[in-house]
Tab-separated table of C-alpha atoms in Angstrom:
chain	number	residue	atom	x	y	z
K	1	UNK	CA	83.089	-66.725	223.487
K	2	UNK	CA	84.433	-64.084	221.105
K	3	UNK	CA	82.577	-61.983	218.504
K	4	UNK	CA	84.282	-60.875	215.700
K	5	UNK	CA	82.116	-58.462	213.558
K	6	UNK	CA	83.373	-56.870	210.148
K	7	UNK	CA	82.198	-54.305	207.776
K	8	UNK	CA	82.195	-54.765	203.866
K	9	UNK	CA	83.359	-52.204	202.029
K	10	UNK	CA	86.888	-51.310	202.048
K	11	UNK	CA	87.518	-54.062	204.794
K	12	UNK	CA	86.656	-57.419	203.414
K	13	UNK	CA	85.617	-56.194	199.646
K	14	UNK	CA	87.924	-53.952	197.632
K	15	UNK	CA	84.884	-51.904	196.764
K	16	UNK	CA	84.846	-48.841	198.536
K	17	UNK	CA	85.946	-47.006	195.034
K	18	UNK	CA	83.202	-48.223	193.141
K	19	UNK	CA	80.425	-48.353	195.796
K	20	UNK	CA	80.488	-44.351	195.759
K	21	UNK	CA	80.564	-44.066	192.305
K	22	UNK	CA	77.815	-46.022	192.019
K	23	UNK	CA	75.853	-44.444	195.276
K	24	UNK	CA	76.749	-40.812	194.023
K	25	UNK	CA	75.449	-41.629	190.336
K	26	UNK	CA	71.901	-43.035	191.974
K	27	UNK	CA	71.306	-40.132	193.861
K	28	UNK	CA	71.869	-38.106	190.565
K	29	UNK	CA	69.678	-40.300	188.897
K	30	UNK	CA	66.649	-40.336	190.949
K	31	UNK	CA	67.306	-36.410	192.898
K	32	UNK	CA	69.514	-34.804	189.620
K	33	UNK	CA	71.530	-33.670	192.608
K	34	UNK	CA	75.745	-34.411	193.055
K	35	UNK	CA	76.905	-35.928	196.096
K	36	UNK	CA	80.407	-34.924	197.111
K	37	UNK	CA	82.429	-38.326	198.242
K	38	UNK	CA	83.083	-36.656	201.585
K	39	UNK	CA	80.886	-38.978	203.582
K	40	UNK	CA	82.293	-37.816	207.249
K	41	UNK	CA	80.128	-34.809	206.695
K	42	UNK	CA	77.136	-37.383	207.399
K	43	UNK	CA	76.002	-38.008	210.959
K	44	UNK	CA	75.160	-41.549	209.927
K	45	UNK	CA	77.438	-43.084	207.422
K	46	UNK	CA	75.496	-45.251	206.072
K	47	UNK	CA	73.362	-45.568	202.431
K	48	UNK	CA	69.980	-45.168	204.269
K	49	UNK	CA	71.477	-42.411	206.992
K	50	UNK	CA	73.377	-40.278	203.746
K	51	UNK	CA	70.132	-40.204	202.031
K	52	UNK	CA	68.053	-39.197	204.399
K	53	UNK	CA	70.118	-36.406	205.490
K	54	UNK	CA	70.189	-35.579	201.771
K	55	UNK	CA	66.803	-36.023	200.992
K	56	UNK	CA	66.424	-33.556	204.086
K	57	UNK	CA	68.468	-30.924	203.105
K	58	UNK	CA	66.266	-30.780	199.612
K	59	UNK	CA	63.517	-29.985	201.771
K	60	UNK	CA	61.700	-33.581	200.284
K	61	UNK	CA	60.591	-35.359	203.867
K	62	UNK	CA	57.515	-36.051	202.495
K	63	UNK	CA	58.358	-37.951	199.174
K	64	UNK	CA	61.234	-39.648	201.350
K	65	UNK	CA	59.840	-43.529	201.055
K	66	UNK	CA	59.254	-43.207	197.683
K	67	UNK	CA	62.635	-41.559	196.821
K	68	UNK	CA	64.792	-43.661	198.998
K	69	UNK	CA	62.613	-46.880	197.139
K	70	UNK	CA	63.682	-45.458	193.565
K	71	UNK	CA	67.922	-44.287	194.640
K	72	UNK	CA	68.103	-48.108	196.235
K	73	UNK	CA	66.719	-49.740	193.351
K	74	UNK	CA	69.145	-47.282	191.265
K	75	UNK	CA	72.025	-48.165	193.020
K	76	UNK	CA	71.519	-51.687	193.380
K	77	UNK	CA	71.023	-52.413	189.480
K	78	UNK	CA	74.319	-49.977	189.154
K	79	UNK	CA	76.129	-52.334	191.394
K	80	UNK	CA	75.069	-55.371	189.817
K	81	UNK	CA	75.983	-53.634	186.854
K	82	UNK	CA	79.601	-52.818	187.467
K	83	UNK	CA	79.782	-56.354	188.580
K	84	UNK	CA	79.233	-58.117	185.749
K	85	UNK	CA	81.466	-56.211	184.011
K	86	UNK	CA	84.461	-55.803	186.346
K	87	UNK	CA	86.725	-58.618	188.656
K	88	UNK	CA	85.804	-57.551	192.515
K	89	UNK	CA	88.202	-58.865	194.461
K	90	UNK	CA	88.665	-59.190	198.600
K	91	UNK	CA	91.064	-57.888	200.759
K	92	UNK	CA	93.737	-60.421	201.216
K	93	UNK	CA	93.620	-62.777	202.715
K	94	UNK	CA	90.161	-62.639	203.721
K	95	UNK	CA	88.448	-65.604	202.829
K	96	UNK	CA	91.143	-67.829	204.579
K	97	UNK	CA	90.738	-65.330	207.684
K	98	UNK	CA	86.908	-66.191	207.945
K	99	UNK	CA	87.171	-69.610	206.900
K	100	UNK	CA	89.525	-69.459	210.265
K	101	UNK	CA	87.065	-67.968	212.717
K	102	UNK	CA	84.072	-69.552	210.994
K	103	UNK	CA	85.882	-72.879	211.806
K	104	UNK	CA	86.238	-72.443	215.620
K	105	UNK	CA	84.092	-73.133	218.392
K	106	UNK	CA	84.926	-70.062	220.401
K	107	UNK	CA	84.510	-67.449	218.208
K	108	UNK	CA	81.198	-66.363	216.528
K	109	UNK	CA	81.089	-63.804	213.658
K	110	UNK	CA	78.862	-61.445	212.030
K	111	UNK	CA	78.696	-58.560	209.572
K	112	UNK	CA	77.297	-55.546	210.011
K	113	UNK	CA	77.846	-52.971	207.263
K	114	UNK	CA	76.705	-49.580	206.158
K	115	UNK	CA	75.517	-50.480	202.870
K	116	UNK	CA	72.309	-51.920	201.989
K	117	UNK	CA	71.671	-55.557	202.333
K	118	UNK	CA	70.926	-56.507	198.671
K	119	UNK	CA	74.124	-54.882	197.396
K	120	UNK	CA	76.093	-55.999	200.432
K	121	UNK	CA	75.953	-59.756	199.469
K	122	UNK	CA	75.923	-59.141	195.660
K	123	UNK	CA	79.580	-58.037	196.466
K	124	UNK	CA	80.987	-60.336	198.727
K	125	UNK	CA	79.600	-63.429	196.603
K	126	UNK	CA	81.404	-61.144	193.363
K	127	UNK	CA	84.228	-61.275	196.014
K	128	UNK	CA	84.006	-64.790	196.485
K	129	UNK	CA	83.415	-64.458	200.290
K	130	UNK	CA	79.774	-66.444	200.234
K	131	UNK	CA	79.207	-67.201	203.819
K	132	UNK	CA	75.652	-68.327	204.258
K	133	UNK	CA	75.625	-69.296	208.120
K	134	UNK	CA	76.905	-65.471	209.012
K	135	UNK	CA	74.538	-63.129	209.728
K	136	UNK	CA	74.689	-59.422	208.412
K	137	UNK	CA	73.138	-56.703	209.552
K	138	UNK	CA	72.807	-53.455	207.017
K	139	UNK	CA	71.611	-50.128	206.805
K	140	UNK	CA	68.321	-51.878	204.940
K	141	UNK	CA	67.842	-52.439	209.057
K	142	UNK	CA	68.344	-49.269	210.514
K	143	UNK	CA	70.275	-45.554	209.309
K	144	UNK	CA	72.808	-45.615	212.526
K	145	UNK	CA	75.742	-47.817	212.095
K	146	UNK	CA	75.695	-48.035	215.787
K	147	UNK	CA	72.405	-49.655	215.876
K	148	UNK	CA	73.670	-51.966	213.073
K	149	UNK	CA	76.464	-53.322	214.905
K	150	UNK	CA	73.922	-54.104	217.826
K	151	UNK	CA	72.038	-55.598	215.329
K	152	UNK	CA	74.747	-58.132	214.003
K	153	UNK	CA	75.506	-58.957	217.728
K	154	UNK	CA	72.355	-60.109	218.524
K	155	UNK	CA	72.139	-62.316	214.901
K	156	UNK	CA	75.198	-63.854	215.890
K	157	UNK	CA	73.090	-66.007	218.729
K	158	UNK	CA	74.523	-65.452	221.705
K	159	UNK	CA	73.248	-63.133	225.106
K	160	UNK	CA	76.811	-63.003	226.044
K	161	UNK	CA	80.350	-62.208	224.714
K	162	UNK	CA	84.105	-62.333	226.843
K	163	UNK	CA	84.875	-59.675	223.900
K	164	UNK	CA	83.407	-58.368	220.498
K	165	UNK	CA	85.804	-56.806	217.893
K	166	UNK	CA	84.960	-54.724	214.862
K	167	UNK	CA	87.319	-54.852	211.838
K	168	UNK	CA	86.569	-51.406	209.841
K	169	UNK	CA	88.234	-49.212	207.319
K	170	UNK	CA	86.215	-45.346	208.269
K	171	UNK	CA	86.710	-43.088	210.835
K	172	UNK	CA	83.029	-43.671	211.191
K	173	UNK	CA	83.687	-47.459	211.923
K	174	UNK	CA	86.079	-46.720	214.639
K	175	UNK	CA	83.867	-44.293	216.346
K	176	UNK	CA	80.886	-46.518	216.437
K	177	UNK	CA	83.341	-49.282	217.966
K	178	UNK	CA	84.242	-46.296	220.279
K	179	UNK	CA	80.813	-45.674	221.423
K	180	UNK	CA	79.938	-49.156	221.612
K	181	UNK	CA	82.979	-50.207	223.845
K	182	UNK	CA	84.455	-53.083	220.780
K	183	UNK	CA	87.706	-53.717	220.781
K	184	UNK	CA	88.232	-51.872	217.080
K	185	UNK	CA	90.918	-53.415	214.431
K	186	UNK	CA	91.711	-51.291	211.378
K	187	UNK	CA	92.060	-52.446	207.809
K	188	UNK	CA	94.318	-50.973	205.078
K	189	UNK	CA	95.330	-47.634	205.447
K	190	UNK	CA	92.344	-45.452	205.028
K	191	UNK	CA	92.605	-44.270	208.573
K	192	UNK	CA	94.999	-44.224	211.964
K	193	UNK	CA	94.675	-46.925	214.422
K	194	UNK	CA	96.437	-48.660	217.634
K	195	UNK	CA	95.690	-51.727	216.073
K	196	UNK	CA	95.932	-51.712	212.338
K	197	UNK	CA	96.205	-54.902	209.281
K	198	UNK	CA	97.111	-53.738	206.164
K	199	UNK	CA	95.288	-57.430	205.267
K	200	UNK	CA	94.216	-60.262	206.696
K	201	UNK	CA	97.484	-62.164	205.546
K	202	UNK	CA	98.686	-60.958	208.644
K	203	UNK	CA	96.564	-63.170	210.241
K	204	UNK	CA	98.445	-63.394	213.238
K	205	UNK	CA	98.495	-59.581	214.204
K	206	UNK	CA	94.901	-60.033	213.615
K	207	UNK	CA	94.134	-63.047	216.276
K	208	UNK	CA	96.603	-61.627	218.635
K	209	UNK	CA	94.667	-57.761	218.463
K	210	UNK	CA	91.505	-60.164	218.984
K	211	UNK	CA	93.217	-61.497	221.787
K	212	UNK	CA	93.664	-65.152	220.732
């Protein structure tokens, strides 16, 4: 049995543009502070890890629930927001990719992204990728990605996997995968990889770098 586990943002969504935007002008919102878009300067890139470390630096630990309460419920209305005004579109080739894996008895799949888990499906039902029977796992579950991708593999049901690979877009995604011994497949550009898809159209780079 092979797990196949994917983040969102930038890898099955095109939405990594508008997801900051929207992120950055929360924060400023709730905090009145700017967020630079340099998100590797995080430990935990993720919305829940960013935040904290922000909220942190402001010196603000003690207001933190109700602050991270008010910048989630900002953000989320923002991205439902720019949805209903704007076409969100997946990567291509994506739906048909799941709709693959989904579809075969070896293979179970999962997501497991750094966003939050109320804005995470908003955009991948915007995206048209609506896949009730996989599981996500999100930062609304814990602030380390690493601890979200453990997550996701033990929603996807089984105690045991021949192999588990990560499709990801960040530098952050490929470290996790790093630390966490997954086979790691990049999307798009964003970042350098062994094994890199500009899109799922190339589905058969993708199955073989699973190793199927």
């Amino acid at each position: 049995m092979h797990l196949v586990l994917f983040d969102i943002d930038g890898t099955l969504v095109e939405s990594y543009d508008f997801d900051t935007e929207c992120f950055q002008a929360a924060a400023k919102d709730v905090l009145g502070v700017t967020i630079g878009p340099d998100w590797s300067r995080y430990h935990h890139v993720t919305d829940s890890g960013i935040l904290t470390e922000v909220i942190e630096e402001l010196g603000l630990q003690s207001d933190s629930e109700r602050i991270t309460e008010e910048v989630k419920e900002r953000f989320v209305c923002r991205v439902a927001d720019y949805i209903s005004c704007h076409d969100v579109s997946s990567i291509s080739g994506a739906y048909e990719f799941l709709s693959q894996l989904a579809g075969r008895q070896n293979i179970a799949v999962a997501f497991a992204t750094g966003g939050w888990s109320e804005s995470a499906r908003m955009k991948l039902a915007a995206a048209g990728l609506s896949f009730p029977s996989i599981p996500l796992a999100s930062s609304s579950d814990h602030y380390s990605r690493i601890e979200i991708m453990r997550l996701a593999e033990r929603r996807a049901g089984n105690d045991y996997y021949d192999a588990i690979t990560y499709f990801g877009d960040g530098p952050w995604d490929q470290k996790a995968s790093e630390a966490l011994g997954y086979n790691f497949v990049s999307v798009g550009n964003r970042i350098s990889s062994s094994q890199s898809i500009r899109d799922y159209t190339e589905a058969d780079v993708a199955f073989r770098y699973i190793g199927l």
